[in-house]
XYZ file of C-alpha atoms in Angstrom:
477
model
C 36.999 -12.594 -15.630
C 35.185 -15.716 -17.051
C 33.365 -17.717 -14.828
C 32.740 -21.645 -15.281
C 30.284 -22.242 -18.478
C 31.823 -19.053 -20.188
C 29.959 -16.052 -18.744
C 32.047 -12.886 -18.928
C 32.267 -11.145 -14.939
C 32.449 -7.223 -15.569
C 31.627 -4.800 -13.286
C 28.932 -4.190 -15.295
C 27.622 -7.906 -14.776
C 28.468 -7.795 -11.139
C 26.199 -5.000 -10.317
C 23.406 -6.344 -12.179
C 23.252 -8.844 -8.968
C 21.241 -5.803 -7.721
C 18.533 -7.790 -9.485
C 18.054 -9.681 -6.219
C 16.912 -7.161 -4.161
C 13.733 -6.645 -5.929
C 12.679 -10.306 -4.480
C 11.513 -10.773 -0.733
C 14.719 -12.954 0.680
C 16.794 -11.172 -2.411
C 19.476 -9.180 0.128
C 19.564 -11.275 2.109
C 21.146 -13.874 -0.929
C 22.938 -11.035 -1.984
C 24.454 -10.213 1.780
C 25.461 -14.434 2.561
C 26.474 -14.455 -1.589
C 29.246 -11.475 -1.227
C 29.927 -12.538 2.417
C 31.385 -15.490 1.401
C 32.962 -14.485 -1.972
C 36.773 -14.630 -1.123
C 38.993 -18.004 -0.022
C 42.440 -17.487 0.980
C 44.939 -19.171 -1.805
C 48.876 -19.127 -1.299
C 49.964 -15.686 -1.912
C 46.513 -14.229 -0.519
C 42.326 -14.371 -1.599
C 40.683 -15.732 -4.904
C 37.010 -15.369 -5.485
C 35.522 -18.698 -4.381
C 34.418 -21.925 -6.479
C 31.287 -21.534 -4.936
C 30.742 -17.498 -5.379
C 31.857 -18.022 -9.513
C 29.175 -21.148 -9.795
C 26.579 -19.022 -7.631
C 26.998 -15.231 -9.561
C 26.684 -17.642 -12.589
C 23.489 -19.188 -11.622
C 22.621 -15.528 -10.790
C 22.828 -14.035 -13.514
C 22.610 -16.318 -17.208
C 19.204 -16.453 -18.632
C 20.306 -20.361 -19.964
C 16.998 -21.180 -18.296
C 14.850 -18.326 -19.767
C 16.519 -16.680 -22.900
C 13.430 -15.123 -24.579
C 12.922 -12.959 -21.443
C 16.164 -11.564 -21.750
C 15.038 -10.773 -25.759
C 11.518 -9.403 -25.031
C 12.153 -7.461 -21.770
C 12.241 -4.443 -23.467
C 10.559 -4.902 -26.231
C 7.126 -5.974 -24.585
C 6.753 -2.485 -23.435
C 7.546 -0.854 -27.292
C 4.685 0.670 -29.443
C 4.033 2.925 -32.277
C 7.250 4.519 -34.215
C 9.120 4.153 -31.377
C 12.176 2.083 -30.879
C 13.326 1.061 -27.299
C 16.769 1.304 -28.574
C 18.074 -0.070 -25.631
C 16.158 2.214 -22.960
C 17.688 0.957 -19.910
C 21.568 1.524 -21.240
C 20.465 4.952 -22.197
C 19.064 6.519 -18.681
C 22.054 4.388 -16.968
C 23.775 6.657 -18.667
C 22.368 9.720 -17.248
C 23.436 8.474 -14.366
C 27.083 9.172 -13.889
C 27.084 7.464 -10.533
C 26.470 4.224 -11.949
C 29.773 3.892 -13.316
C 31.553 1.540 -11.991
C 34.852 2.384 -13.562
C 34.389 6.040 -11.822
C 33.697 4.347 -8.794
C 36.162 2.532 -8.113
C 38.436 5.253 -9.586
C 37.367 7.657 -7.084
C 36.054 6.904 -3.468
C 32.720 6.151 -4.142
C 30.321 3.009 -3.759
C 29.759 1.008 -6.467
C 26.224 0.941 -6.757
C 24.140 -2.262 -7.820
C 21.472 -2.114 -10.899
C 18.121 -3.699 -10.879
C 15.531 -5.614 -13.378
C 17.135 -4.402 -16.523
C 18.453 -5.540 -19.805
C 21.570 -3.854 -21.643
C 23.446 -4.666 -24.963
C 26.264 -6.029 -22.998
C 24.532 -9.325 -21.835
C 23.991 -10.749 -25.222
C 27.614 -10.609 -25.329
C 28.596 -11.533 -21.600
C 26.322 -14.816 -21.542
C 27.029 -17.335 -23.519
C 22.688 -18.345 -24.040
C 22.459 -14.943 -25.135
C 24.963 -14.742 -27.845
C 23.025 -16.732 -30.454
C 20.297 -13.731 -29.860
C 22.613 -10.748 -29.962
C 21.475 -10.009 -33.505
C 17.870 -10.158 -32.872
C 18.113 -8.426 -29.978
C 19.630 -5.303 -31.976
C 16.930 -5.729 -34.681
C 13.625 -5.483 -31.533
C 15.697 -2.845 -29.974
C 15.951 -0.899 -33.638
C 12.097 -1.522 -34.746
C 9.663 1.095 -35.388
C 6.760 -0.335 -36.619
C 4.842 -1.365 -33.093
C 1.354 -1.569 -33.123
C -0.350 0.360 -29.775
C -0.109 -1.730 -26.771
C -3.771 -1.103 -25.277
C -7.146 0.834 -26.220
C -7.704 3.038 -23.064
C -11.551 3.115 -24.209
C -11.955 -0.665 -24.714
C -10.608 -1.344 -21.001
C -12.600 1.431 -19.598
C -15.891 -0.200 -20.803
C -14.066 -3.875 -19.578
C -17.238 -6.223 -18.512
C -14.659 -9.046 -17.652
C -13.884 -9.871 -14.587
C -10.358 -8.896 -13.160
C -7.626 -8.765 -10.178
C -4.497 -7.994 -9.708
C -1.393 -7.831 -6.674
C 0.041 -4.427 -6.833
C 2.812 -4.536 -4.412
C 3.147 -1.630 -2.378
C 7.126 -1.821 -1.955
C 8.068 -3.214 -5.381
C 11.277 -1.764 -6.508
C 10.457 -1.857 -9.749
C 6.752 -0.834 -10.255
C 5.732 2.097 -8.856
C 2.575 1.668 -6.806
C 0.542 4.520 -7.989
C 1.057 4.016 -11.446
C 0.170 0.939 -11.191
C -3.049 2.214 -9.270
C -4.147 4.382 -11.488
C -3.980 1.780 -14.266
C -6.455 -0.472 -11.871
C -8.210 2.699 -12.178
C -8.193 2.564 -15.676
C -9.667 -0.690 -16.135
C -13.495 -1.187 -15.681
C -14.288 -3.504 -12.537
C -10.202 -4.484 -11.999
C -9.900 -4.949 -8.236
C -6.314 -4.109 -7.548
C -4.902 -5.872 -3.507
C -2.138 -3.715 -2.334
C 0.050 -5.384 -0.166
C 3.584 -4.895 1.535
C 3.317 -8.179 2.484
C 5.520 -9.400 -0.792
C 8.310 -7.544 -3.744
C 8.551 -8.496 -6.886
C 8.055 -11.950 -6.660
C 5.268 -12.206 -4.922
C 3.801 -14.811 -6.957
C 6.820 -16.955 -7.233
C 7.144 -16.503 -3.035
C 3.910 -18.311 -2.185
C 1.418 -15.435 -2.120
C -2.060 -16.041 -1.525
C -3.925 -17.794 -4.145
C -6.834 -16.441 -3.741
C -6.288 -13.351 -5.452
C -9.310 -14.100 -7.891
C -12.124 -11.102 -9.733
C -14.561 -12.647 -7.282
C -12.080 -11.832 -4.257
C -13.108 -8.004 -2.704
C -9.926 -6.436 -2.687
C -8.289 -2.909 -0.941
C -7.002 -0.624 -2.656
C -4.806 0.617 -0.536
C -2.398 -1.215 2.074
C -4.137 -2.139 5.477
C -1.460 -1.466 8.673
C -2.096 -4.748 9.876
C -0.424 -6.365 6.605
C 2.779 -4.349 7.238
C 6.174 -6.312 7.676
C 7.337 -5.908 11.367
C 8.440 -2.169 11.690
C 7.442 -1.271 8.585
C 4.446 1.597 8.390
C 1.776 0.526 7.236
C -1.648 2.408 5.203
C -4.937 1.970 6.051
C -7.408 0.406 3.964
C -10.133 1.459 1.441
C -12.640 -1.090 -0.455
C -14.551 -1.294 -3.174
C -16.233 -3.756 -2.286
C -18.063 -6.575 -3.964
C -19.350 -5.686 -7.969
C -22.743 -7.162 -7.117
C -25.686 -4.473 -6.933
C -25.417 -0.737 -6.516
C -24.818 1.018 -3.711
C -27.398 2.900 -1.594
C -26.405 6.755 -0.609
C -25.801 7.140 2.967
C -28.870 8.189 5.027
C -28.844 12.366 5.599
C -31.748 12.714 7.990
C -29.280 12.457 11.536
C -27.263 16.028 12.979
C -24.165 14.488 15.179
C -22.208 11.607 14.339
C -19.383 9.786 16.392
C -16.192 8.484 14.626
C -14.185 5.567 17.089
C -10.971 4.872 14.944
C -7.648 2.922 16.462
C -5.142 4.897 15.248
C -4.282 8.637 14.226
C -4.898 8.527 10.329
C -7.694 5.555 10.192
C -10.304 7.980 8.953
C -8.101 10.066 6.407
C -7.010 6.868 4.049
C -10.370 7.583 2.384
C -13.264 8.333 5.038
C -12.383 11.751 5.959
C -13.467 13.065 2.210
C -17.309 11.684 3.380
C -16.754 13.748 7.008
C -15.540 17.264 5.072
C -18.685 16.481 3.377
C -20.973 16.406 6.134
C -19.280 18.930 7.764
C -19.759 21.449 4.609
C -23.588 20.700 5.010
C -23.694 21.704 8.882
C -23.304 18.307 10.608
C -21.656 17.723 13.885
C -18.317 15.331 13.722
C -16.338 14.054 16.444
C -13.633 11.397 16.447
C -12.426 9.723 19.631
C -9.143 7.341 19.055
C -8.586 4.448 21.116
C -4.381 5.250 21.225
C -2.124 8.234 20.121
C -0.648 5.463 17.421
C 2.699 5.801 18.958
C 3.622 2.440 17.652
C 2.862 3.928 14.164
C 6.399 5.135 12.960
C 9.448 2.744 13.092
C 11.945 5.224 13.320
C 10.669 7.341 16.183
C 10.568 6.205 19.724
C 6.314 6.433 21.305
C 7.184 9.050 23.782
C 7.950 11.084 20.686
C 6.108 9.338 17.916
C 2.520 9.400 20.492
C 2.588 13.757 20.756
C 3.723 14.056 17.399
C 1.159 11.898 15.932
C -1.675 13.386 18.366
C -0.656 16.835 16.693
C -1.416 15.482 13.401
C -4.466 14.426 13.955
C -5.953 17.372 15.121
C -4.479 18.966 12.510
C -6.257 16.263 10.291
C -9.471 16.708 11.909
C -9.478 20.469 10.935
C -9.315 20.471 7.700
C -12.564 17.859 7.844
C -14.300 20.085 9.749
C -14.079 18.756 13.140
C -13.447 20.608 16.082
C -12.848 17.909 18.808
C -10.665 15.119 18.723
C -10.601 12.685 21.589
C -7.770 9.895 22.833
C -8.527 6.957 24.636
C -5.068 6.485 25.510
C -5.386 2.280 25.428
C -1.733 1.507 24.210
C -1.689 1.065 20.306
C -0.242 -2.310 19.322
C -2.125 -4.248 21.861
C -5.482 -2.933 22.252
C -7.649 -5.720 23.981
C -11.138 -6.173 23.455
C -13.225 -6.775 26.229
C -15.466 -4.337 28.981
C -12.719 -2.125 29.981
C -12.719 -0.880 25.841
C -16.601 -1.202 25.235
C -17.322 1.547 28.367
C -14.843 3.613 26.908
C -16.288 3.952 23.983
C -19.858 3.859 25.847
C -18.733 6.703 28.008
C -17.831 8.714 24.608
C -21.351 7.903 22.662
C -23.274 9.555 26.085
C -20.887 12.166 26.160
C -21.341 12.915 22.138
C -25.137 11.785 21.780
C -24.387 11.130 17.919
C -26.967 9.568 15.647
C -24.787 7.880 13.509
C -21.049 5.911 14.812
C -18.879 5.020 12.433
C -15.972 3.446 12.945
C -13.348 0.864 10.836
C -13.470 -2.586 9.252
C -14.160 -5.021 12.515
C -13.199 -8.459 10.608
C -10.721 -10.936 11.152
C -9.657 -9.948 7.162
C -9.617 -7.302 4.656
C -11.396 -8.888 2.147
C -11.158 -12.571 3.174
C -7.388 -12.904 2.201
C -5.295 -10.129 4.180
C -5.324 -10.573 7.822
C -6.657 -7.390 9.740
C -4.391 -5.729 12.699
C -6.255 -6.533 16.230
C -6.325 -3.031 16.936
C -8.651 -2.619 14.364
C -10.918 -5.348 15.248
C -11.084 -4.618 18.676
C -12.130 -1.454 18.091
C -13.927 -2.137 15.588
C -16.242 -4.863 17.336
C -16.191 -2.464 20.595
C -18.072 0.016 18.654
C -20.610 -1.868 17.125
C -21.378 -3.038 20.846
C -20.547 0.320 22.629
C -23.647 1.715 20.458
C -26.088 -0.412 22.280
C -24.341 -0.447 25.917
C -24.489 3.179 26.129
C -28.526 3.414 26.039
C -28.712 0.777 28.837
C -28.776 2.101 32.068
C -27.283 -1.613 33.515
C -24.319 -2.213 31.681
C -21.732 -0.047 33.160
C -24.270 2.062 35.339
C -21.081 3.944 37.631
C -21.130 6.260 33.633
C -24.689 7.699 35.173
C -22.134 8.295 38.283
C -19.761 10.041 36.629
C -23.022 12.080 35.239
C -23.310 10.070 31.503
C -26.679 9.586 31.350
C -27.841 6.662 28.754
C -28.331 7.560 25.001
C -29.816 5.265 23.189
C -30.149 7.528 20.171
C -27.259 6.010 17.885
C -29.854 5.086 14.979
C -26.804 3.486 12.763
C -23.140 2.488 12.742
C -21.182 2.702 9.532
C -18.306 0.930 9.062
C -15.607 2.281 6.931
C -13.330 -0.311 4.623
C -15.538 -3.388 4.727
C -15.354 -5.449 1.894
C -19.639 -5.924 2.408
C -20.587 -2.392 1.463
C -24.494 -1.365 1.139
C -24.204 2.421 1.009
C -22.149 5.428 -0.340
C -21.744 8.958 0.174
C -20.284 11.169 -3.038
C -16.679 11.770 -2.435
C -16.409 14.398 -5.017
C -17.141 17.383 -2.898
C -15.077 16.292 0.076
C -12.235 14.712 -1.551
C -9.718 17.778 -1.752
C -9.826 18.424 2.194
C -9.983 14.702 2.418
C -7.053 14.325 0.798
C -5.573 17.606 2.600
C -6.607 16.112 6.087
C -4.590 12.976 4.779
C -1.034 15.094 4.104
C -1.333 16.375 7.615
C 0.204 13.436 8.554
C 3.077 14.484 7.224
C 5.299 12.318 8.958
C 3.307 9.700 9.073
C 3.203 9.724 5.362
C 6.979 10.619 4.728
C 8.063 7.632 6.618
C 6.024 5.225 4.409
C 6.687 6.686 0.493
C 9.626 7.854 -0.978
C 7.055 9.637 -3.324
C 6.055 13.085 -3.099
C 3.671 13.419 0.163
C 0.873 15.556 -1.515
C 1.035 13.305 -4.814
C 1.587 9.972 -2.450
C -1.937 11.366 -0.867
C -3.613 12.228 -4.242
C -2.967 9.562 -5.890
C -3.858 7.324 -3.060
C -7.315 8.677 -2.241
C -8.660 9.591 -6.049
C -7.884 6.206 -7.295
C -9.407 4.716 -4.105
C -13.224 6.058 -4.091
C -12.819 5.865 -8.007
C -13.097 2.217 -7.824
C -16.512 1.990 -6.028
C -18.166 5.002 -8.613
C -19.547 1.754 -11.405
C -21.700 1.260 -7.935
C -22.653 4.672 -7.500
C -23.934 5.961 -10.504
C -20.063 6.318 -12.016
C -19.930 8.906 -9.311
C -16.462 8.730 -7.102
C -17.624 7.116 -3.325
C -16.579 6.423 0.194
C -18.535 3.161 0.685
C -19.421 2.152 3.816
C -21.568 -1.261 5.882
C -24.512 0.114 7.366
C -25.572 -1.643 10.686
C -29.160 -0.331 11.932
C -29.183 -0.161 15.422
């Protein structure tokens, strides 16, 4: 059908509404858009006045023709044509057919950000550019898009929003082109889609901005699981290498999985060289998983995390069991934690980022800050004999031998360990949260985990001699 101003309805047009749903409110336009499309007329229901002008508004480029032109062929290089790339894997997919569909009993099934042929004929702006559009689509003599050596040796500074749950760019391709790119510091968010930019998102997403590369929990939509965070931290000044002259070291985490987005490739290392590594978690992280219920998410998640711990090398594994979502700061937390550093006697506690923010522009979870900030004060109360004295009671005698705390993921780093040796069982300790992991990425869980973690300490190495790192803040006690 034609709708007002000319544009031609098909079903191939109507499922390119699918377009929406790459933007944050985008279905729920679509949902009120098709919810609406019918009015009753004498002899039964006409598509609306209001759903023709709205689909049109939808979908001419009037406003922004060249896009439509140079969609494709922005992406072409060398002898190469695009030759319409989108029409041709559409058609590889036999269940996008609409005319099948609705033939058969099947959905019909929406498209997304893509240009076809059939536009330039469809939409009236376009038809002046139907002929140039078939010449781009048909050219062969593109020059190479980018030198992989010139931006690998990059001295300018750079940013950039990947967004973790963009329908159309995948996340770790578009990580491991950060990678690719000398001093880039990619923020990963779920926060926004496609249109982050467009939707308000922060504008302070600048090169001077420390930025994680990977997607903190706390930043998750409601219900939505989240990924810890990993930093690489400000470009000023190299990094120092961890100290190695300490035996035992204490690990005080939130959640199940807070020390394998990154930090458990530095504990398989220590472990490998005959240090002692505990971790004590303040909750089982049965809020973790949106689609399981705690009293199954809490045991399945604890079961994981030993799991985890394994592979790194560590043979005990303590809960708190403070419920996760609403961990409180306060005394009842800090002797806790206390009780754990006299039962451990570690040298070194490490524990996650204890800020308000992930790198001044994300807002951290309170979980992790209450934790966090427990810690750094748990490693002092549990060498004095006054604060909490019913411990020595209970038999925990003070230790006031915690000589540093680390904290993993803060976007103020001063030293590094060498994440080469550790990072295949840190990245192994990472898949054994399998369910954890499966219920965030579509992706393939080892590659998901991979991916993640190499292009993660890869983006502190130009502070650590080009060498891959797990950076961490070092607080002397």
């Amino acid at each position: 059908m034609e709708l007002p101003g000319g544009y031609l309805l098909t079903a191939e047009a109507f499922q390119s509404l699918g377009i929406l749903l790459g933007s944050g409110d985008g279905s729920h336009q679509l949902h009120f858009l098709l919810e609406d499309a019918f009015v009753r007329v004498p002899g039964g229901h006409a598509l609306s006045d209001a759903f023709q002008e709205q689909v049109r508004a939808h979908l001419s480029y009037a406003a922004n023709p060249l896009y439509a032109l140079l969609h494709e062929a922005i992406y072409a290089q060398d002898a190469r044509p695009t030759a319409w790339s989108a029409e041709r894997v559409r058609g590889e997919f036999p269940r996008f057919d609409a005319t099948r569909a609705l033939a058969g009993d099947e959905p019909v099934l929406f498209t997304g950000e893509t240009i076809h042929p059939w536009q330039f004929t469809a939409d009236p702006a376009l038809r002046p550019l139907r002929e140039t559009a078939g010449l781009l689509a048909a050219r062969t003599d593109w020059t190479p898009l980018y030198d992989p050596e010139r931006l690998a040796a990059n001295e300018v500074p750079a940013a950039a929003a990947v967004y973790h749950d963009d329908m159309y760019v995948d996340t770790a391709d578009s990580l491991r082109t950060a990678a690719a790119i000398r001093g880039l510091r990619p923020w990963v968010t779920n926060e926004f889609e496609h249109d982050g930019v467009r939707a308000g998102a922060p504008a302070s997403w600048t090169a001077s901005s420390p930025s994680p590369a990977t997607v903190p929990e706390s930043g998750r939509r409601q219900g939505a699981p989240g990924v810890q965070p990993s930093y690489a931290g400000s470009m000023a000044g190299q990094l120092a290498p961890m100290p190695e002259d300490w035996q035992r070291a204490l690990a005080v985490v939130a959640h199940p999985d807070d020390l394998e987005y990154g930090c458990a490739a530095a504990v398989a290392h220590w472990t490998d060289g005959g240090r002692e590594v505990a971790y004590v978690l303040a909750t089982r992280g049965e809020a973790g998983i949106d689609s399981l219920e705690p009293a199954i998410s809490g045991p399945l998640r604890e079961a994981e995390q030993r799991a985890s711990a394994e592979v790194a090398g560590v043979g005990s594994v303590e809960f708190l069991d403070h419920r996760d979502g609403v961990i409180e700061y306060g005394p009842a937390l800090r002797r806790d934690i206390a009780a754990a550093i006299r039962r451990h006697r570690p040298d070194l506690v490490i524990t996650l980022n204890h800020r308000d923010t992930w790198g001044g522009t994300y807002r951290n979870t309170p979980d992790h800050v209450a934790v966090g900030r427990a810690a750094l004060d748990a490693a002092a109360d549990a060498g004095n004999r006054w604060i909490f004295p019913e411990l020595g009671a209970e038999g925990l005698v003070p230790w006031g031998g915690v000589r540093w705390v680390a904290v993993f993921g803060s976007d103020r780093p001063t030293h590094a360990v060498d994440a080469g040796p550790g990072l295949e069982r840190g990245i192994r300790s990472l898949l054994a949260h399998r369910t954890y992991v499966e219920a965030l990425t579509e992706e393939d869980p080892e590659q998901y985990c991979r991916n993640l973690l190499t292009d993660g300490v890869q983006q502190a190495a130009d502070r650590f001699g080009g060498r891959p790192a797990v950076t961490f803040e070092l607080f002397p006690c």
